[in-house]
Amino acid sequence: MSQPKIVAFAGSLRTGSFNKKLLALAAEAARAAGAEVTVVDLRELALPLFDQDIEDASGLPEGAKKFKALLRASDGFLIASPEYNSSITAALKNAIDWASRAESDDEPPLAAFRGKAAALFAASPGALGGLRGLVHVRAILGNIGVNVLPDQMTVSKAHEAFNPDGSLKDEKSAARAKKLGAGLAQHLAKLLA
Ligand SMILES: Cc1cc2nc3c(=O)[nH]c(=O)nc-3n(C[C@H](O)[C@H](O)[C@H](O)COP(=O)(O)O)c2cc1C
């Protein structure tokens, strides 16, 4: 049986991002469940805003190529994202848009996404924990061929939810994050068996 490969990324670029913290917990649980997990910080990819003139002139920027190659080589994604104005963040949508582009005529459409599975997480200081944004993230991923797991996990009052070491204060929330991270790894392991 081959080891499931997962790429984990957050929809926030912020250094102290609550979603990056939540993602790290999910990634750790997926690793403990047997997956190989690569965490990507979208800020480090330095993606320009998608512009078809850039694409026409010089193809995908280096960061987009790297991100897309990682997604293509993976079996699934862990994504933790805040909602901005009740929807997907621009950073996350921009990364998806770049990675959705073919680099040659013989490349299958949406090669980075079709047939992959994903688990979604969100954290926000508000009461809804980013829940409304995940509705849009789920719809977008579904439309480009990603099987998004029905379960998802949100952390409300995120500014009060984490210990200084990045762990979640609430044991039930910590268990849910762990269960969903491990759940994606287990789901992929079954598909690869
Ligand atoms: C442009 C913008 C719009 C936002 N809109 C919402 C929102 O609709 N709902 C919400 O719960 N929080 C909203 N927030 C607050 C974010 O959830 C908060 O900044 C959060 O900490 C961002 O996630 P991060 O900690 O992973 O960076 C918004 C923040 C920004 C910058």
PDB file of C-alpha atoms and ligand atoms in Angstrom:
ATOM      1  CA  MET A   1       0.000   0.000   0.000  1.00  0.00           C
ATOM      2  CA  SER A   2       1.433   3.392  -0.903  1.00  0.00           C
ATOM      3  CA  GLN A   3       1.556   6.198   1.635  1.00  0.00           C
ATOM      4  CA  PRO A   4      -1.078   8.914   1.052  1.00  0.00           C
ATOM      5  CA  LYS A   5       0.430  12.262   0.072  1.00  0.00           C
ATOM      6  CA  ILE A   6      -1.278  15.360   1.400  1.00  0.00           C
ATOM      7  CA  VAL A   7      -0.588  19.039   0.756  1.00  0.00           C
ATOM      8  CA  ALA A   8      -1.721  21.342   3.572  1.00  0.00           C
ATOM      9  CA  PHE A   9      -2.239  25.064   3.085  1.00  0.00           C
ATOM     10  CA  ALA A  10      -4.008  27.946   4.793  1.00  0.00           C
ATOM     11  CA  GLY A  11      -6.113  30.638   3.166  1.00  0.00           C
ATOM     12  CA  SER A  12      -4.423  33.355   5.222  1.00  0.00           C
ATOM     13  CA  LEU A  13      -0.971  34.816   4.599  1.00  0.00           C
ATOM     14  CA  ARG A  14      -0.723  36.346   8.080  1.00  0.00           C
ATOM     15  CA  THR A  15       2.275  35.357  10.212  1.00  0.00           C
ATOM     16  CA  GLY A  16       0.257  34.750  13.383  1.00  0.00           C
ATOM     17  CA  SER A  17      -2.665  33.220  11.470  1.00  0.00           C
ATOM     18  CA  PHE A  18      -5.093  31.174  13.565  1.00  0.00           C
ATOM     19  CA  ASN A  19      -5.790  29.097  10.485  1.00  0.00           C
ATOM     20  CA  LYS A  20      -2.100  28.251  10.103  1.00  0.00           C
ATOM     21  CA  LYS A  21      -2.181  27.047  13.717  1.00  0.00           C
ATOM     22  CA  LEU A  22      -5.275  24.939  13.105  1.00  0.00           C
ATOM     23  CA  LEU A  23      -3.724  23.576   9.922  1.00  0.00           C
ATOM     24  CA  ALA A  24      -0.585  22.521  11.808  1.00  0.00           C
ATOM     25  CA  LEU A  25      -2.706  20.492  14.246  1.00  0.00           C
ATOM     26  CA  ALA A  26      -4.559  18.794  11.390  1.00  0.00           C
ATOM     27  CA  ALA A  27      -1.294  18.112   9.545  1.00  0.00           C
ATOM     28  CA  GLU A  28       0.214  16.539  12.643  1.00  0.00           C
ATOM     29  CA  ALA A  29      -2.821  14.250  13.023  1.00  0.00           C
ATOM     30  CA  ALA A  30      -2.697  13.255   9.345  1.00  0.00           C
ATOM     31  CA  ARG A  31       1.006  12.386   9.731  1.00  0.00           C
ATOM     32  CA  ALA A  32       0.262  10.347  12.844  1.00  0.00           C
ATOM     33  CA  ALA A  33      -2.345   8.469  10.779  1.00  0.00           C
ATOM     34  CA  GLY A  34       0.307   7.524   8.226  1.00  0.00           C
ATOM     35  CA  ALA A  35       0.203  10.254   5.564  1.00  0.00           C
ATOM     36  CA  GLU A  36       3.126  12.212   4.152  1.00  0.00           C
ATOM     37  CA  VAL A  37       2.122  15.837   4.655  1.00  0.00           C
ATOM     38  CA  THR A  38       3.735  18.859   3.010  1.00  0.00           C
ATOM     39  CA  VAL A  39       2.726  22.181   4.537  1.00  0.00           C
ATOM     40  CA  VAL A  40       2.828  25.073   2.087  1.00  0.00           C
ATOM     41  CA  ASP A  41       2.749  28.707   3.224  1.00  0.00           C
ATOM     42  CA  LEU A  42       1.013  30.589   0.416  1.00  0.00           C
ATOM     43  CA  ARG A  43       2.877  33.757   1.378  1.00  0.00           C
ATOM     44  CA  GLU A  44       6.181  32.098   0.473  1.00  0.00           C
ATOM     45  CA  LEU A  45       4.877  31.368  -3.032  1.00  0.00           C
ATOM     46  CA  ALA A  46       4.562  35.131  -3.635  1.00  0.00           C
ATOM     47  CA  LEU A  47       1.852  34.604  -6.229  1.00  0.00           C
ATOM     48  CA  PRO A  48       0.890  37.658  -8.247  1.00  0.00           C
ATOM     49  CA  LEU A  49      -2.789  38.329  -8.704  1.00  0.00           C
ATOM     50  CA  PHE A  50      -3.903  36.076 -11.541  1.00  0.00           C
ATOM     51  CA  ASP A  51      -3.597  37.992 -14.808  1.00  0.00           C
ATOM     52  CA  GLN A  52      -4.019  36.243 -18.128  1.00  0.00           C
ATOM     53  CA  ASP A  53      -1.562  38.675 -19.713  1.00  0.00           C
ATOM     54  CA  ILE A  54       1.153  37.371 -17.359  1.00  0.00           C
ATOM     55  CA  GLU A  55       0.150  33.808 -18.230  1.00  0.00           C
ATOM     56  CA  ASP A  56       0.174  34.532 -21.984  1.00  0.00           C
ATOM     57  CA  ALA A  57       3.566  36.272 -21.790  1.00  0.00           C
ATOM     58  CA  SER A  58       5.464  33.930 -19.494  1.00  0.00           C
ATOM     59  CA  GLY A  59       3.256  31.069 -18.319  1.00  0.00           C
ATOM     60  CA  LEU A  60       2.861  30.259 -14.667  1.00  0.00           C
ATOM     61  CA  PRO A  61       5.076  32.154 -12.203  1.00  0.00           C
ATOM     62  CA  GLU A  62       7.610  30.007 -10.285  1.00  0.00           C
ATOM     63  CA  GLY A  63       5.501  29.908  -7.112  1.00  0.00           C
ATOM     64  CA  ALA A  64       2.424  28.790  -9.042  1.00  0.00           C
ATOM     65  CA  LYS A  65       4.401  26.062 -10.837  1.00  0.00           C
ATOM     66  CA  LYS A  66       5.759  24.799  -7.550  1.00  0.00           C
ATOM     67  CA  PHE A  67       2.334  24.816  -5.861  1.00  0.00           C
ATOM     68  CA  LYS A  68       0.631  23.142  -8.808  1.00  0.00           C
ATOM     69  CA  ALA A  69       3.309  20.443  -9.039  1.00  0.00           C
ATOM     70  CA  LEU A  70       2.862  19.673  -5.334  1.00  0.00           C
ATOM     71  CA  LEU A  71      -0.905  19.438  -5.724  1.00  0.00           C
ATOM     72  CA  ARG A  72      -0.560  17.218  -8.818  1.00  0.00           C
ATOM     73  CA  ALA A  73       1.764  14.846  -6.983  1.00  0.00           C
ATOM     74  CA  SER A  74      -0.576  14.615  -4.000  1.00  0.00           C
ATOM     75  CA  ASP A  75      -3.685  12.586  -3.249  1.00  0.00           C
ATOM     76  CA  GLY A  76      -5.458  15.186  -1.148  1.00  0.00           C
ATOM     77  CA  PHE A  77      -5.448  18.527   0.615  1.00  0.00           C
ATOM     78  CA  LEU A  78      -5.904  19.870   4.116  1.00  0.00           C
ATOM     79  CA  ILE A  79      -7.157  23.449   3.876  1.00  0.00           C
ATOM     80  CA  ALA A  80      -7.757  25.852   6.764  1.00  0.00           C
ATOM     81  CA  SER A  81      -9.088  29.241   5.800  1.00  0.00           C
ATOM     82  CA  PRO A  82     -10.708  32.254   7.387  1.00  0.00           C
ATOM     83  CA  GLU A  83     -13.686  33.862   5.707  1.00  0.00           C
ATOM     84  CA  TYR A  84     -13.301  37.377   4.401  1.00  0.00           C
ATOM     85  CA  ASN A  85     -16.622  39.174   4.111  1.00  0.00           C
ATOM     86  CA  SER A  86     -18.421  35.843   4.439  1.00  0.00           C
ATOM     87  CA  SER A  87     -16.530  34.171   1.622  1.00  0.00           C
ATOM     88  CA  ILE A  88     -13.257  32.657   0.387  1.00  0.00           C
ATOM     89  CA  THR A  89     -10.134  34.766   0.887  1.00  0.00           C
ATOM     90  CA  ALA A  90      -8.534  36.293  -2.186  1.00  0.00           C
ATOM     91  CA  ALA A  91      -5.247  34.529  -1.382  1.00  0.00           C
ATOM     92  CA  LEU A  92      -6.852  31.090  -1.427  1.00  0.00           C
ATOM     93  CA  LYS A  93      -8.908  31.738  -4.571  1.00  0.00           C
ATOM     94  CA  ASN A  94      -5.867  33.189  -6.328  1.00  0.00           C
ATOM     95  CA  ALA A  95      -3.771  30.121  -5.500  1.00  0.00           C
ATOM     96  CA  ILE A  96      -6.551  27.828  -6.755  1.00  0.00           C
ATOM     97  CA  ASP A  97      -6.922  29.892  -9.941  1.00  0.00           C
ATOM     98  CA  TRP A  98      -3.196  29.684 -10.775  1.00  0.00           C
ATOM     99  CA  ALA A  99      -3.046  25.956 -10.022  1.00  0.00           C
ATOM    100  CA  SER A 100      -6.116  25.322 -12.187  1.00  0.00           C
ATOM    101  CA  ARG A 101      -4.293  26.410 -15.352  1.00  0.00           C
ATOM    102  CA  ALA A 102      -2.821  23.912 -17.815  1.00  0.00           C
ATOM    103  CA  GLU A 103       0.818  24.391 -18.803  1.00  0.00           C
ATOM    104  CA  SER A 104       0.596  22.524 -22.107  1.00  0.00           C
ATOM    105  CA  ASP A 105      -2.061  21.471 -24.625  1.00  0.00           C
ATOM    106  CA  ASP A 106      -1.732  17.801 -23.756  1.00  0.00           C
ATOM    107  CA  GLU A 107      -2.163  18.317 -20.005  1.00  0.00           C
ATOM    108  CA  PRO A 108      -5.511  16.949 -18.735  1.00  0.00           C
ATOM    109  CA  PRO A 109      -7.841  19.723 -17.527  1.00  0.00           C
ATOM    110  CA  LEU A 110      -7.689  20.589 -13.839  1.00  0.00           C
ATOM    111  CA  ALA A 111      -4.923  18.025 -13.341  1.00  0.00           C
ATOM    112  CA  ALA A 112      -4.041  19.446  -9.922  1.00  0.00           C
ATOM    113  CA  PHE A 113      -7.572  18.960  -8.606  1.00  0.00           C
ATOM    114  CA  ARG A 114      -9.629  16.258 -10.319  1.00  0.00           C
ATOM    115  CA  GLY A 115     -10.029  13.113  -8.247  1.00  0.00           C
ATOM    116  CA  LYS A 116      -8.281  14.557  -5.184  1.00  0.00           C
ATOM    117  CA  ALA A 117      -9.946  14.632  -1.749  1.00  0.00           C
ATOM    118  CA  ALA A 118      -9.936  17.508   0.728  1.00  0.00           C
ATOM    119  CA  ALA A 119     -10.791  18.238   4.336  1.00  0.00           C
ATOM    120  CA  LEU A 120     -11.777  21.786   5.277  1.00  0.00           C
ATOM    121  CA  PHE A 121     -11.128  23.750   8.440  1.00  0.00           C
ATOM    122  CA  ALA A 122     -11.739  27.367   9.418  1.00  0.00           C
ATOM    123  CA  ALA A 123     -10.954  29.613  12.346  1.00  0.00           C
ATOM    124  CA  SER A 124     -12.143  33.135  13.012  1.00  0.00           C
ATOM    125  CA  PRO A 125     -12.509  35.448  15.993  1.00  0.00           C
ATOM    126  CA  GLY A 126     -16.238  35.683  15.242  1.00  0.00           C
ATOM    127  CA  ALA A 127     -19.026  33.438  16.492  1.00  0.00           C
ATOM    128  CA  LEU A 128     -19.398  31.443  13.268  1.00  0.00           C
ATOM    129  CA  GLY A 129     -15.733  30.423  13.028  1.00  0.00           C
ATOM    130  CA  GLY A 130     -15.507  31.040   9.284  1.00  0.00           C
ATOM    131  CA  LEU A 131     -18.326  28.642   8.483  1.00  0.00           C
ATOM    132  CA  ARG A 132     -19.841  30.821   5.745  1.00  0.00           C
ATOM    133  CA  GLY A 133     -16.541  30.995   3.865  1.00  0.00           C
ATOM    134  CA  LEU A 134     -16.259  27.217   3.801  1.00  0.00           C
ATOM    135  CA  VAL A 135     -19.579  26.990   1.927  1.00  0.00           C
ATOM    136  CA  HIS A 136     -17.893  28.795  -0.960  1.00  0.00           C
ATOM    137  CA  VAL A 137     -14.576  26.940  -0.664  1.00  0.00           C
ATOM    138  CA  ARG A 138     -16.490  23.641  -0.776  1.00  0.00           C
ATOM    139  CA  ALA A 139     -18.497  24.703  -3.839  1.00  0.00           C
ATOM    140  CA  ILE A 140     -15.429  25.911  -5.753  1.00  0.00           C
ATOM    141  CA  LEU A 141     -13.431  22.753  -5.026  1.00  0.00           C
ATOM    142  CA  GLY A 142     -16.398  20.544  -5.881  1.00  0.00           C
ATOM    143  CA  ASN A 143     -16.793  22.298  -9.229  1.00  0.00           C
ATOM    144  CA  ILE A 144     -13.174  21.569 -10.144  1.00  0.00           C
ATOM    145  CA  GLY A 145     -13.408  17.890  -9.305  1.00  0.00           C
ATOM    146  CA  VAL A 146     -12.255  17.682  -5.687  1.00  0.00           C
ATOM    147  CA  ASN A 147     -14.114  15.304  -3.386  1.00  0.00           C
ATOM    148  CA  VAL A 148     -14.530  17.401  -0.259  1.00  0.00           C
ATOM    149  CA  LEU A 149     -15.171  15.297   2.840  1.00  0.00           C
ATOM    150  CA  PRO A 150     -18.649  15.959   4.293  1.00  0.00           C
ATOM    151  CA  ASP A 151     -17.202  16.670   7.749  1.00  0.00           C
ATOM    152  CA  GLN A 152     -15.524  20.005   8.376  1.00  0.00           C
ATOM    153  CA  MET A 153     -14.242  21.763  11.455  1.00  0.00           C
ATOM    154  CA  THR A 154     -14.488  25.362  12.597  1.00  0.00           C
ATOM    155  CA  VAL A 155     -13.048  27.255  15.546  1.00  0.00           C
ATOM    156  CA  SER A 156     -14.999  30.300  16.717  1.00  0.00           C
ATOM    157  CA  LYS A 157     -13.476  32.966  19.014  1.00  0.00           C
ATOM    158  CA  ALA A 158     -10.147  31.908  17.543  1.00  0.00           C
ATOM    159  CA  HIS A 159      -8.290  34.739  19.299  1.00  0.00           C
ATOM    160  CA  GLU A 160      -9.041  32.999  22.614  1.00  0.00           C
ATOM    161  CA  ALA A 161      -8.893  29.392  21.416  1.00  0.00           C
ATOM    162  CA  PHE A 162      -5.167  28.597  21.200  1.00  0.00           C
ATOM    163  CA  ASN A 163      -2.472  28.059  23.825  1.00  0.00           C
ATOM    164  CA  PRO A 164       0.904  29.769  23.244  1.00  0.00           C
ATOM    165  CA  ASP A 165       2.293  26.416  21.964  1.00  0.00           C
ATOM    166  CA  GLY A 166      -0.357  26.350  19.201  1.00  0.00           C
ATOM    167  CA  SER A 167      -2.532  23.658  20.767  1.00  0.00           C
ATOM    168  CA  LEU A 168      -6.276  24.202  21.175  1.00  0.00           C
ATOM    169  CA  LYS A 169      -7.448  24.969  24.708  1.00  0.00           C
ATOM    170  CA  ASP A 170     -10.753  23.154  24.295  1.00  0.00           C
ATOM    171  CA  GLU A 171     -10.254  19.390  24.341  1.00  0.00           C
ATOM    172  CA  LYS A 172     -13.339  18.673  22.258  1.00  0.00           C
ATOM    173  CA  SER A 173     -12.176  21.071  19.529  1.00  0.00           C
ATOM    174  CA  ALA A 174      -8.694  19.543  19.610  1.00  0.00           C
ATOM    175  CA  ALA A 175     -10.186  16.071  19.237  1.00  0.00           C
ATOM    176  CA  ARG A 176     -12.342  17.207  16.281  1.00  0.00           C
ATOM    177  CA  ALA A 177      -9.374  18.787  14.496  1.00  0.00           C
ATOM    178  CA  LYS A 178      -7.345  15.641  15.042  1.00  0.00           C
ATOM    179  CA  LYS A 179     -10.168  13.367  13.922  1.00  0.00           C
ATOM    180  CA  LEU A 180     -10.686  15.263  10.668  1.00  0.00           C
ATOM    181  CA  GLY A 181      -6.943  15.490   9.877  1.00  0.00           C
ATOM    182  CA  ALA A 182      -6.527  11.777  10.535  1.00  0.00           C
ATOM    183  CA  GLY A 183      -9.803  11.124   8.717  1.00  0.00           C
ATOM    184  CA  LEU A 184      -8.456  12.497   5.438  1.00  0.00           C
ATOM    185  CA  ALA A 185      -5.336  10.323   5.754  1.00  0.00           C
ATOM    186  CA  GLN A 186      -7.475   7.248   6.459  1.00  0.00           C
ATOM    187  CA  HIS A 187      -9.859   8.042   3.595  1.00  0.00           C
ATOM    188  CA  LEU A 188      -6.937   8.322   1.161  1.00  0.00           C
ATOM    189  CA  ALA A 189      -5.300   5.165   2.503  1.00  0.00           C
ATOM    190  CA  LYS A 190      -8.486   3.236   1.709  1.00  0.00           C
ATOM    191  CA  LEU A 191      -8.559   4.638  -1.830  1.00  0.00           C
ATOM    192  CA  LEU A 192      -4.908   3.678  -2.380  1.00  0.00           C
ATOM    193  CA  ALA A 193      -5.233   0.170  -0.892  1.00  0.00           C
TER     194      ALA A 193
HETATM  195  C1  LIG B   1     -10.976  41.767   4.689  1.00  0.00           C
HETATM  196  C2  LIG B   1     -11.411  41.006   5.896  1.00  0.00           C
HETATM  197  C3  LIG B   1     -12.707  40.543   5.980  1.00  0.00           C
HETATM  198  C4  LIG B   1     -13.116  39.774   7.075  1.00  0.00           C
HETATM  199  N1  LIG B   1     -14.377  39.254   7.104  1.00  0.00           N
HETATM  200  C5  LIG B   1     -14.730  38.397   8.084  1.00  0.00           C
HETATM  201  C6  LIG B   1     -15.968  37.701   8.055  1.00  0.00           C
HETATM  202  O1  LIG B   1     -16.770  37.860   7.157  1.00  0.00           O
HETATM  203  N2  LIG B   1     -16.246  36.832   9.060  1.00  0.00           N
HETATM  204  C7  LIG B   1     -15.351  36.586  10.078  1.00  0.00           C
HETATM  205  O2  LIG B   1     -15.639  35.774  10.948  1.00  0.00           O
HETATM  206  N3  LIG B   1     -14.172  37.234  10.151  1.00  0.00           N
HETATM  207  C8  LIG B   1     -13.833  38.124   9.172  1.00  0.00           C
HETATM  208  N4  LIG B   1     -12.623  38.753   9.203  1.00  0.00           N
HETATM  209  C9  LIG B   1     -11.751  38.543  10.372  1.00  0.00           C
HETATM  210  C10 LIG B   1     -10.872  37.335  10.162  1.00  0.00           C
HETATM  211  O3  LIG B   1     -11.609  36.166  10.428  1.00  0.00           O
HETATM  212  C11 LIG B   1      -9.673  37.420  11.097  1.00  0.00           C
HETATM  213  O4  LIG B   1      -8.840  38.491  10.690  1.00  0.00           O
HETATM  214  C12 LIG B   1      -8.919  36.120  11.160  1.00  0.00           C
HETATM  215  O5  LIG B   1      -8.021  36.165  12.238  1.00  0.00           O
HETATM  216  C13 LIG B   1      -8.194  35.839   9.869  1.00  0.00           C
HETATM  217  O6  LIG B   1      -7.662  34.560   9.894  1.00  0.00           O
HETATM  218  P1  LIG B   1      -6.140  34.276  10.293  1.00  0.00           P
HETATM  219  O7  LIG B   1      -6.036  34.439  11.776  1.00  0.00           O
HETATM  220  O8  LIG B   1      -5.927  32.859   9.867  1.00  0.00           O
HETATM  221  O9  LIG B   1      -5.279  35.262   9.549  1.00  0.00           O
HETATM  222  C14 LIG B   1     -12.199  39.521   8.132  1.00  0.00           C
HETATM  223  C15 LIG B   1     -10.896  40.024   8.043  1.00  0.00           C
HETATM  224  C16 LIG B   1     -10.500  40.737   6.950  1.00  0.00           C
HETATM  225  C17 LIG B   1      -9.056  41.206   6.858  1.00  0.00           C
END
